PDB file of C-alpha atoms in Angstrom:
ATOM      1  CA  LEU A 429     -95.841  88.778  15.939  1.00 47.00           C
ATOM      2  CA  PRO A 430     -92.183  88.286  15.170  1.00 45.00           C
ATOM      3  CA  ILE A 431     -90.794  91.256  13.299  1.00 47.00           C
ATOM      4  CA  CYS A 432     -87.435  91.065  11.584  1.00 45.00           C
ATOM      5  CA  HIS A 433     -86.445  94.183   9.616  1.00 49.00           C
ATOM      6  CA  VAL A 434     -86.430  97.878  10.365  1.00 63.00           C
ATOM      7  CA  ARG A 435     -86.197  99.747   7.024  1.00 73.00           C
ATOM      8  CA  SER A 436     -89.413 101.812   7.235  1.00 81.00           C
ATOM      9  CA  PHE A 437     -90.693 100.531  10.583  1.00 84.00           C
ATOM     10  CA  PRO A 438     -90.224 103.867  12.438  1.00 87.00           C
ATOM     11  CA  PHE A 439     -92.529 105.636   9.949  1.00 86.00           C
ATOM     12  CA  GLU A 440     -95.888 106.261  11.621  1.00 90.00           C
ATOM     13  CA  GLU A 441     -97.990 105.145   8.655  1.00 89.00           C
ATOM     14  CA  VAL A 442     -96.128 101.818   8.640  1.00 88.00           C
ATOM     15  CA  TYR A 443     -96.212 100.902  12.337  1.00 90.00           C
ATOM     16  CA  GLN A 444     -99.769 102.202  12.777  1.00 92.00           C
ATOM     17  CA  SER A 445    -100.898 100.032   9.853  1.00 89.00           C
ATOM     18  CA  ILE A 446     -99.291  97.001  11.520  1.00 88.00           C
ATOM     19  CA  ALA A 447    -101.059  97.808  14.799  1.00 89.00           C
ATOM     20  CA  ASN A 448    -104.434  98.756  13.313  1.00 87.00           C
ATOM     21  CA  VAL A 449    -104.719  96.255  10.466  1.00 85.00           C
ATOM     22  CA  LEU A 450    -102.468  93.248  10.992  1.00 83.00           C
ATOM     23  CA  ALA A 451    -102.251  92.945  14.780  1.00 83.00           C
ATOM     24  CA  ALA A 452    -105.793  94.090  15.554  1.00 81.00           C
ATOM     25  CA  SER A 453    -107.166  91.620  13.006  1.00 78.00           C
ATOM     26  CA  ALA A 454    -105.317  88.749  14.670  1.00 77.00           C
ATOM     27  CA  ALA A 455    -106.321  89.375  18.286  1.00 79.00           C
ATOM     28  CA  PRO A 456    -107.045  92.233  20.688  1.00 79.00           C
ATOM     29  CA  LEU A 457    -103.827  94.194  21.190  1.00 78.00           C
ATOM     30  CA  ARG A 458    -103.932  93.439  24.934  1.00 81.00           C
ATOM     31  CA  CYS A 459    -103.550  89.739  24.004  1.00 84.00           C
ATOM     32  CA  THR A 460    -100.811  90.238  21.425  1.00 88.00           C
ATOM     33  CA  ARG A 461     -97.076  90.115  22.090  1.00 92.00           C
ATOM     34  CA  PHE A 462     -94.438  91.470  19.739  1.00 93.00           C
ATOM     35  CA  PHE A 463     -90.980  89.991  19.252  1.00 94.00           C
ATOM     36  CA  TYR A 464     -88.305  91.734  17.222  1.00 92.00           C
ATOM     37  CA  VAL A 465     -85.024  90.717  15.653  1.00 89.00           C
ATOM     38  CA  LEU A 466     -83.878  93.810  13.830  1.00 86.00           C
ATOM     39  CA  ALA A 467     -80.893  94.782  11.745  1.00 81.00           C
ATOM     40  CA  MET A 468     -80.587  98.436  12.691  1.00 81.00           C
ATOM     41  CA  SER A 469     -78.658  99.529   9.622  1.00 75.00           C
ATOM     42  CA  SER A 470     -78.150  98.540   6.019  1.00 69.00           C
ATOM     43  CA  THR A 471     -74.481  97.709   6.664  1.00 72.00           C
ATOM     44  CA  ASN A 472     -74.989  93.938   6.323  1.00 64.00           C
ATOM     45  CA  ASP A 473     -77.974  94.154   3.998  1.00 60.00           C
ATOM     46  CA  GLY A 474     -78.148  94.083   0.228  1.00 54.00           C
ATOM     47  CA  SER A 475     -78.615  97.214  -1.836  1.00 52.00           C
ATOM     48  CA  LYS A 476     -82.274  96.324  -2.439  1.00 55.00           C
ATOM     49  CA  GLY A 477     -83.292  97.888   0.874  1.00 55.00           C
ATOM     50  CA  GLY A 478     -81.625 101.233   0.422  1.00 62.00           C
ATOM     51  CA  VAL A 479     -79.421 102.837   3.043  1.00 67.00           C
ATOM     52  CA  TYR A 480     -80.739 103.198   6.574  1.00 72.00           C
ATOM     53  CA  SER A 481     -79.424 103.453  10.112  1.00 76.00           C
ATOM     54  CA  TYR A 482     -81.570 103.644  13.249  1.00 82.00           C
ATOM     55  CA  ASP A 483     -81.064 103.329  16.977  1.00 87.00           C
ATOM     56  CA  GLU A 484     -83.094 101.825  19.795  1.00 91.00           C
ATOM     57  CA  LEU A 485     -84.180 105.223  21.098  1.00 93.00           C
ATOM     58  CA  LEU A 486     -85.896 105.995  17.787  1.00 91.00           C
ATOM     59  CA  LEU A 487     -87.838 102.723  17.999  1.00 92.00           C
ATOM     60  CA  ARG A 488     -88.866 103.492  21.585  1.00 94.00           C
ATOM     61  CA  ARG A 489     -90.103 106.970  20.540  1.00 95.00           C
ATOM     62  CA  THR A 490     -91.991 105.697  17.484  1.00 93.00           C
ATOM     63  CA  ALA A 491     -93.050 102.154  16.601  1.00 92.00           C
ATOM     64  CA  TRP A 492     -92.584 100.605  20.034  1.00 94.00           C
ATOM     65  CA  GLN A 493     -95.101 103.072  21.467  1.00 94.00           C
ATOM     66  CA  ALA A 494     -97.815 101.322  19.432  1.00 92.00           C
ATOM     67  CA  LEU A 495     -96.207  97.850  19.275  1.00 93.00           C
ATOM     68  CA  PRO A 496     -94.233  97.375  22.507  1.00 94.00           C
ATOM     69  CA  PRO A 497     -91.702  94.542  22.484  1.00 95.00           C
ATOM     70  CA  ALA A 498     -92.124  91.487  24.683  1.00 96.00           C
ATOM     71  CA  ALA A 499     -88.525  90.661  23.738  1.00 96.00           C
ATOM     72  CA  TYR A 500     -86.051  91.805  21.111  1.00 95.00           C
ATOM     73  CA  LEU A 501     -82.611  91.336  19.656  1.00 93.00           C
ATOM     74  CA  LEU A 502     -80.972  94.208  17.817  1.00 90.00           C
ATOM     75  CA  ASP A 503     -78.225  93.702  15.242  1.00 86.00           C
ATOM     76  CA  PRO A 504     -77.879  89.931  15.481  1.00 86.00           C
ATOM     77  CA  PRO A 505     -74.584  88.534  14.238  1.00 81.00           C
ATOM     78  CA  PRO A 506     -74.637  87.540  10.554  1.00 74.00           C
ATOM     79  CA  ALA A 507     -75.134  83.849   9.829  1.00 72.00           C
ATOM     80  CA  ARG A 508     -71.862  81.994   9.490  1.00 69.00           C
ATOM     81  CA  PRO A 509     -71.115  80.432   6.092  1.00 65.00           C
ATOM     82  CA  GLY A 510     -71.847  76.752   5.905  1.00 61.00           C
ATOM     83  CA  THR A 511     -74.100  76.564   8.985  1.00 59.00           C
ATOM     84  CA  HIS A 512     -77.054  75.423   6.904  1.00 60.00           C
ATOM     85  CA  TRP A 513     -77.381  73.665   3.543  1.00 60.00           C
ATOM     86  CA  SER A 514     -79.361  76.586   2.081  1.00 59.00           C
ATOM     87  CA  PHE A 515     -76.291  78.800   2.397  1.00 59.00           C
ATOM     88  CA  HIS A 516     -75.028  77.220  -0.840  1.00 60.00           C
ATOM     89  CA  SER A 517     -78.386  76.657  -2.528  1.00 64.00           C
ATOM     90  CA  PRO A 518     -78.731  78.367  -5.935  1.00 63.00           C
ATOM     91  CA  ASN A 519     -82.402  78.986  -5.100  1.00 65.00           C
ATOM     92  CA  CYS A 520     -81.651  80.798  -1.869  1.00 62.00           C
ATOM     93  CA  LEU A 521     -78.352  82.472  -2.461  1.00 57.00           C
ATOM     94  CA  PHE A 522     -76.544  84.189   0.347  1.00 56.00           C
ATOM     95  CA  GLN A 523     -79.163  86.787   1.308  1.00 59.00           C
ATOM     96  CA  CYS A 524     -82.081  84.596   2.356  1.00 68.00           C
ATOM     97  CA  VAL A 525     -79.905  82.780   4.887  1.00 68.00           C
ATOM     98  CA  HIS A 526     -79.702  85.979   6.967  1.00 73.00           C
ATOM     99  CA  MET A 527     -83.462  86.437   6.801  1.00 76.00           C
ATOM    100  CA  PHE A 528     -84.161  82.902   8.015  1.00 79.00           C
ATOM    101  CA  ASP A 529     -81.451  83.185  10.653  1.00 82.00           C
ATOM    102  CA  LYS A 530     -83.298  86.212  12.081  1.00 85.00           C
ATOM    103  CA  VAL A 531     -86.525  84.201  12.090  1.00 87.00           C
ATOM    104  CA  ARG A 532     -84.680  81.463  14.024  1.00 88.00           C
ATOM    105  CA  HIS A 533     -83.482  84.042  16.568  1.00 91.00           C
ATOM    106  CA  CYS A 534     -87.019  85.364  16.874  1.00 93.00           C
ATOM    107  CA  LEU A 535     -88.449  81.892  17.427  1.00 94.00           C
ATOM    108  CA  ASN A 536     -85.897  81.428  20.219  1.00 95.00           C
ATOM    109  CA  LEU A 537     -87.133  84.664  21.849  1.00 96.00           C
ATOM    110  CA  ILE A 538     -90.707  83.388  21.619  1.00 97.00           C
ATOM    111  CA  ARG A 539     -89.814  79.997  23.114  1.00 97.00           C
ATOM    112  CA  LYS A 540     -87.968  81.614  26.024  1.00 97.00           C
ATOM    113  CA  TYR A 541     -90.951  83.881  26.679  1.00 97.00           C
ATOM    114  CA  GLU A 542     -93.308  80.886  26.645  1.00 96.00           C
ATOM    115  CA  GLU A 543     -91.031  78.876  28.937  1.00 97.00           C
ATOM    116  CA  VAL A 544     -90.707  81.643  31.523  1.00 97.00           C
ATOM    117  CA  ARG A 545     -94.471  82.215  31.614  1.00 95.00           C
ATOM    118  CA  GLY A 546     -95.490  78.550  31.371  1.00 95.00           C
ATOM    119  CA  HIS A 547     -97.856  79.356  28.514  1.00 91.00           C
ATOM    120  CA  ARG A 548     -97.614  78.614  24.798  1.00 93.00           C
ATOM    121  CA  PHE A 549     -98.958  80.922  22.139  1.00 90.00           C
ATOM    122  CA  SER A 550    -101.824  79.561  20.066  1.00 85.00           C
ATOM    123  CA  TRP A 551    -100.675  81.439  16.972  1.00 84.00           C
ATOM    124  CA  VAL A 552     -97.487  83.063  15.725  1.00 88.00           C
ATOM    125  CA  ILE A 553     -97.771  85.457  12.808  1.00 86.00           C
ATOM    126  CA  ARG A 554     -94.620  86.559  11.017  1.00 87.00           C
ATOM    127  CA  SER A 555     -94.603  89.862   9.204  1.00 84.00           C
ATOM    128  CA  ARG A 556     -92.120  92.272   7.792  1.00 79.00           C
ATOM    129  CA  PRO A 557     -92.193  95.607   9.619  1.00 77.00           C
ATOM    130  CA  ASP A 558     -91.327  97.573   6.509  1.00 77.00           C
ATOM    131  CA  LEU A 559     -94.726  96.884   4.908  1.00 78.00           C
ATOM    132  CA  ARG A 560     -97.686  99.214   5.153  1.00 80.00           C
ATOM    133  CA  TRP A 561    -100.907  97.250   5.619  1.00 81.00           C
ATOM    134  CA  SER A 562    -104.118  98.578   4.086  1.00 79.00           C
ATOM    135  CA  SER A 563    -107.425  97.764   5.761  1.00 74.00           C
ATOM    136  CA  ALA A 564    -109.211  98.240   2.429  1.00 66.00           C
ATOM    137  CA  GLU A 565    -107.061  95.537   0.816  1.00 68.00           C
ATOM    138  CA  THR A 566    -106.487  93.133   3.703  1.00 68.00           C
ATOM    139  CA  GLU A 567    -108.937  90.524   4.898  1.00 72.00           C
ATOM    140  CA  PHE A 568    -107.909  87.939   7.438  1.00 71.00           C
ATOM    141  CA  PRO A 569    -109.936  84.858   8.224  1.00 70.00           C
ATOM    142  CA  PRO A 570    -110.502  84.208  11.905  1.00 70.00           C
ATOM    143  CA  LEU A 571    -107.387  82.435  13.184  1.00 70.00           C
ATOM    144  CA  GLU A 572    -109.448  79.680  14.768  1.00 73.00           C
ATOM    145  CA  SER A 573    -110.771  78.751  11.301  1.00 73.00           C
ATOM    146  CA  LEU A 574    -107.269  77.987  10.019  1.00 68.00           C
ATOM    147  CA  PRO A 575    -105.930  74.424  10.133  1.00 66.00           C
TER     148      PRO A 575
END
């Protein structure tokens, strides 16, 4: 599961919901690997996310206890202007470029992990770590039934 933002991720109700609802629904936790590309503060983020600032130690004491990282990148450099056509798209605006750039970084972490181990993942699920998942409201089909 690639995870890209940190806003409320260290809150127990958030990371436990990811572990108990999202991850456990996808596969047994022993078979699941977690990859993170996290902006650790709101410095380069828009005002929509509020103000936050965390450090790696907090993640290790909280969320990473339940969802240990297979690989991670903290505070990736911001995307450079003009590196992708969407940077100037009126439908994307400036902020979504950073989000997709983090997804690109995360995919690179996943590919390196697969290459080193000589094994490809069957499924990759992308989720935001600042969402609280509710088992009463979330139903996932078996992954093998998806195209």
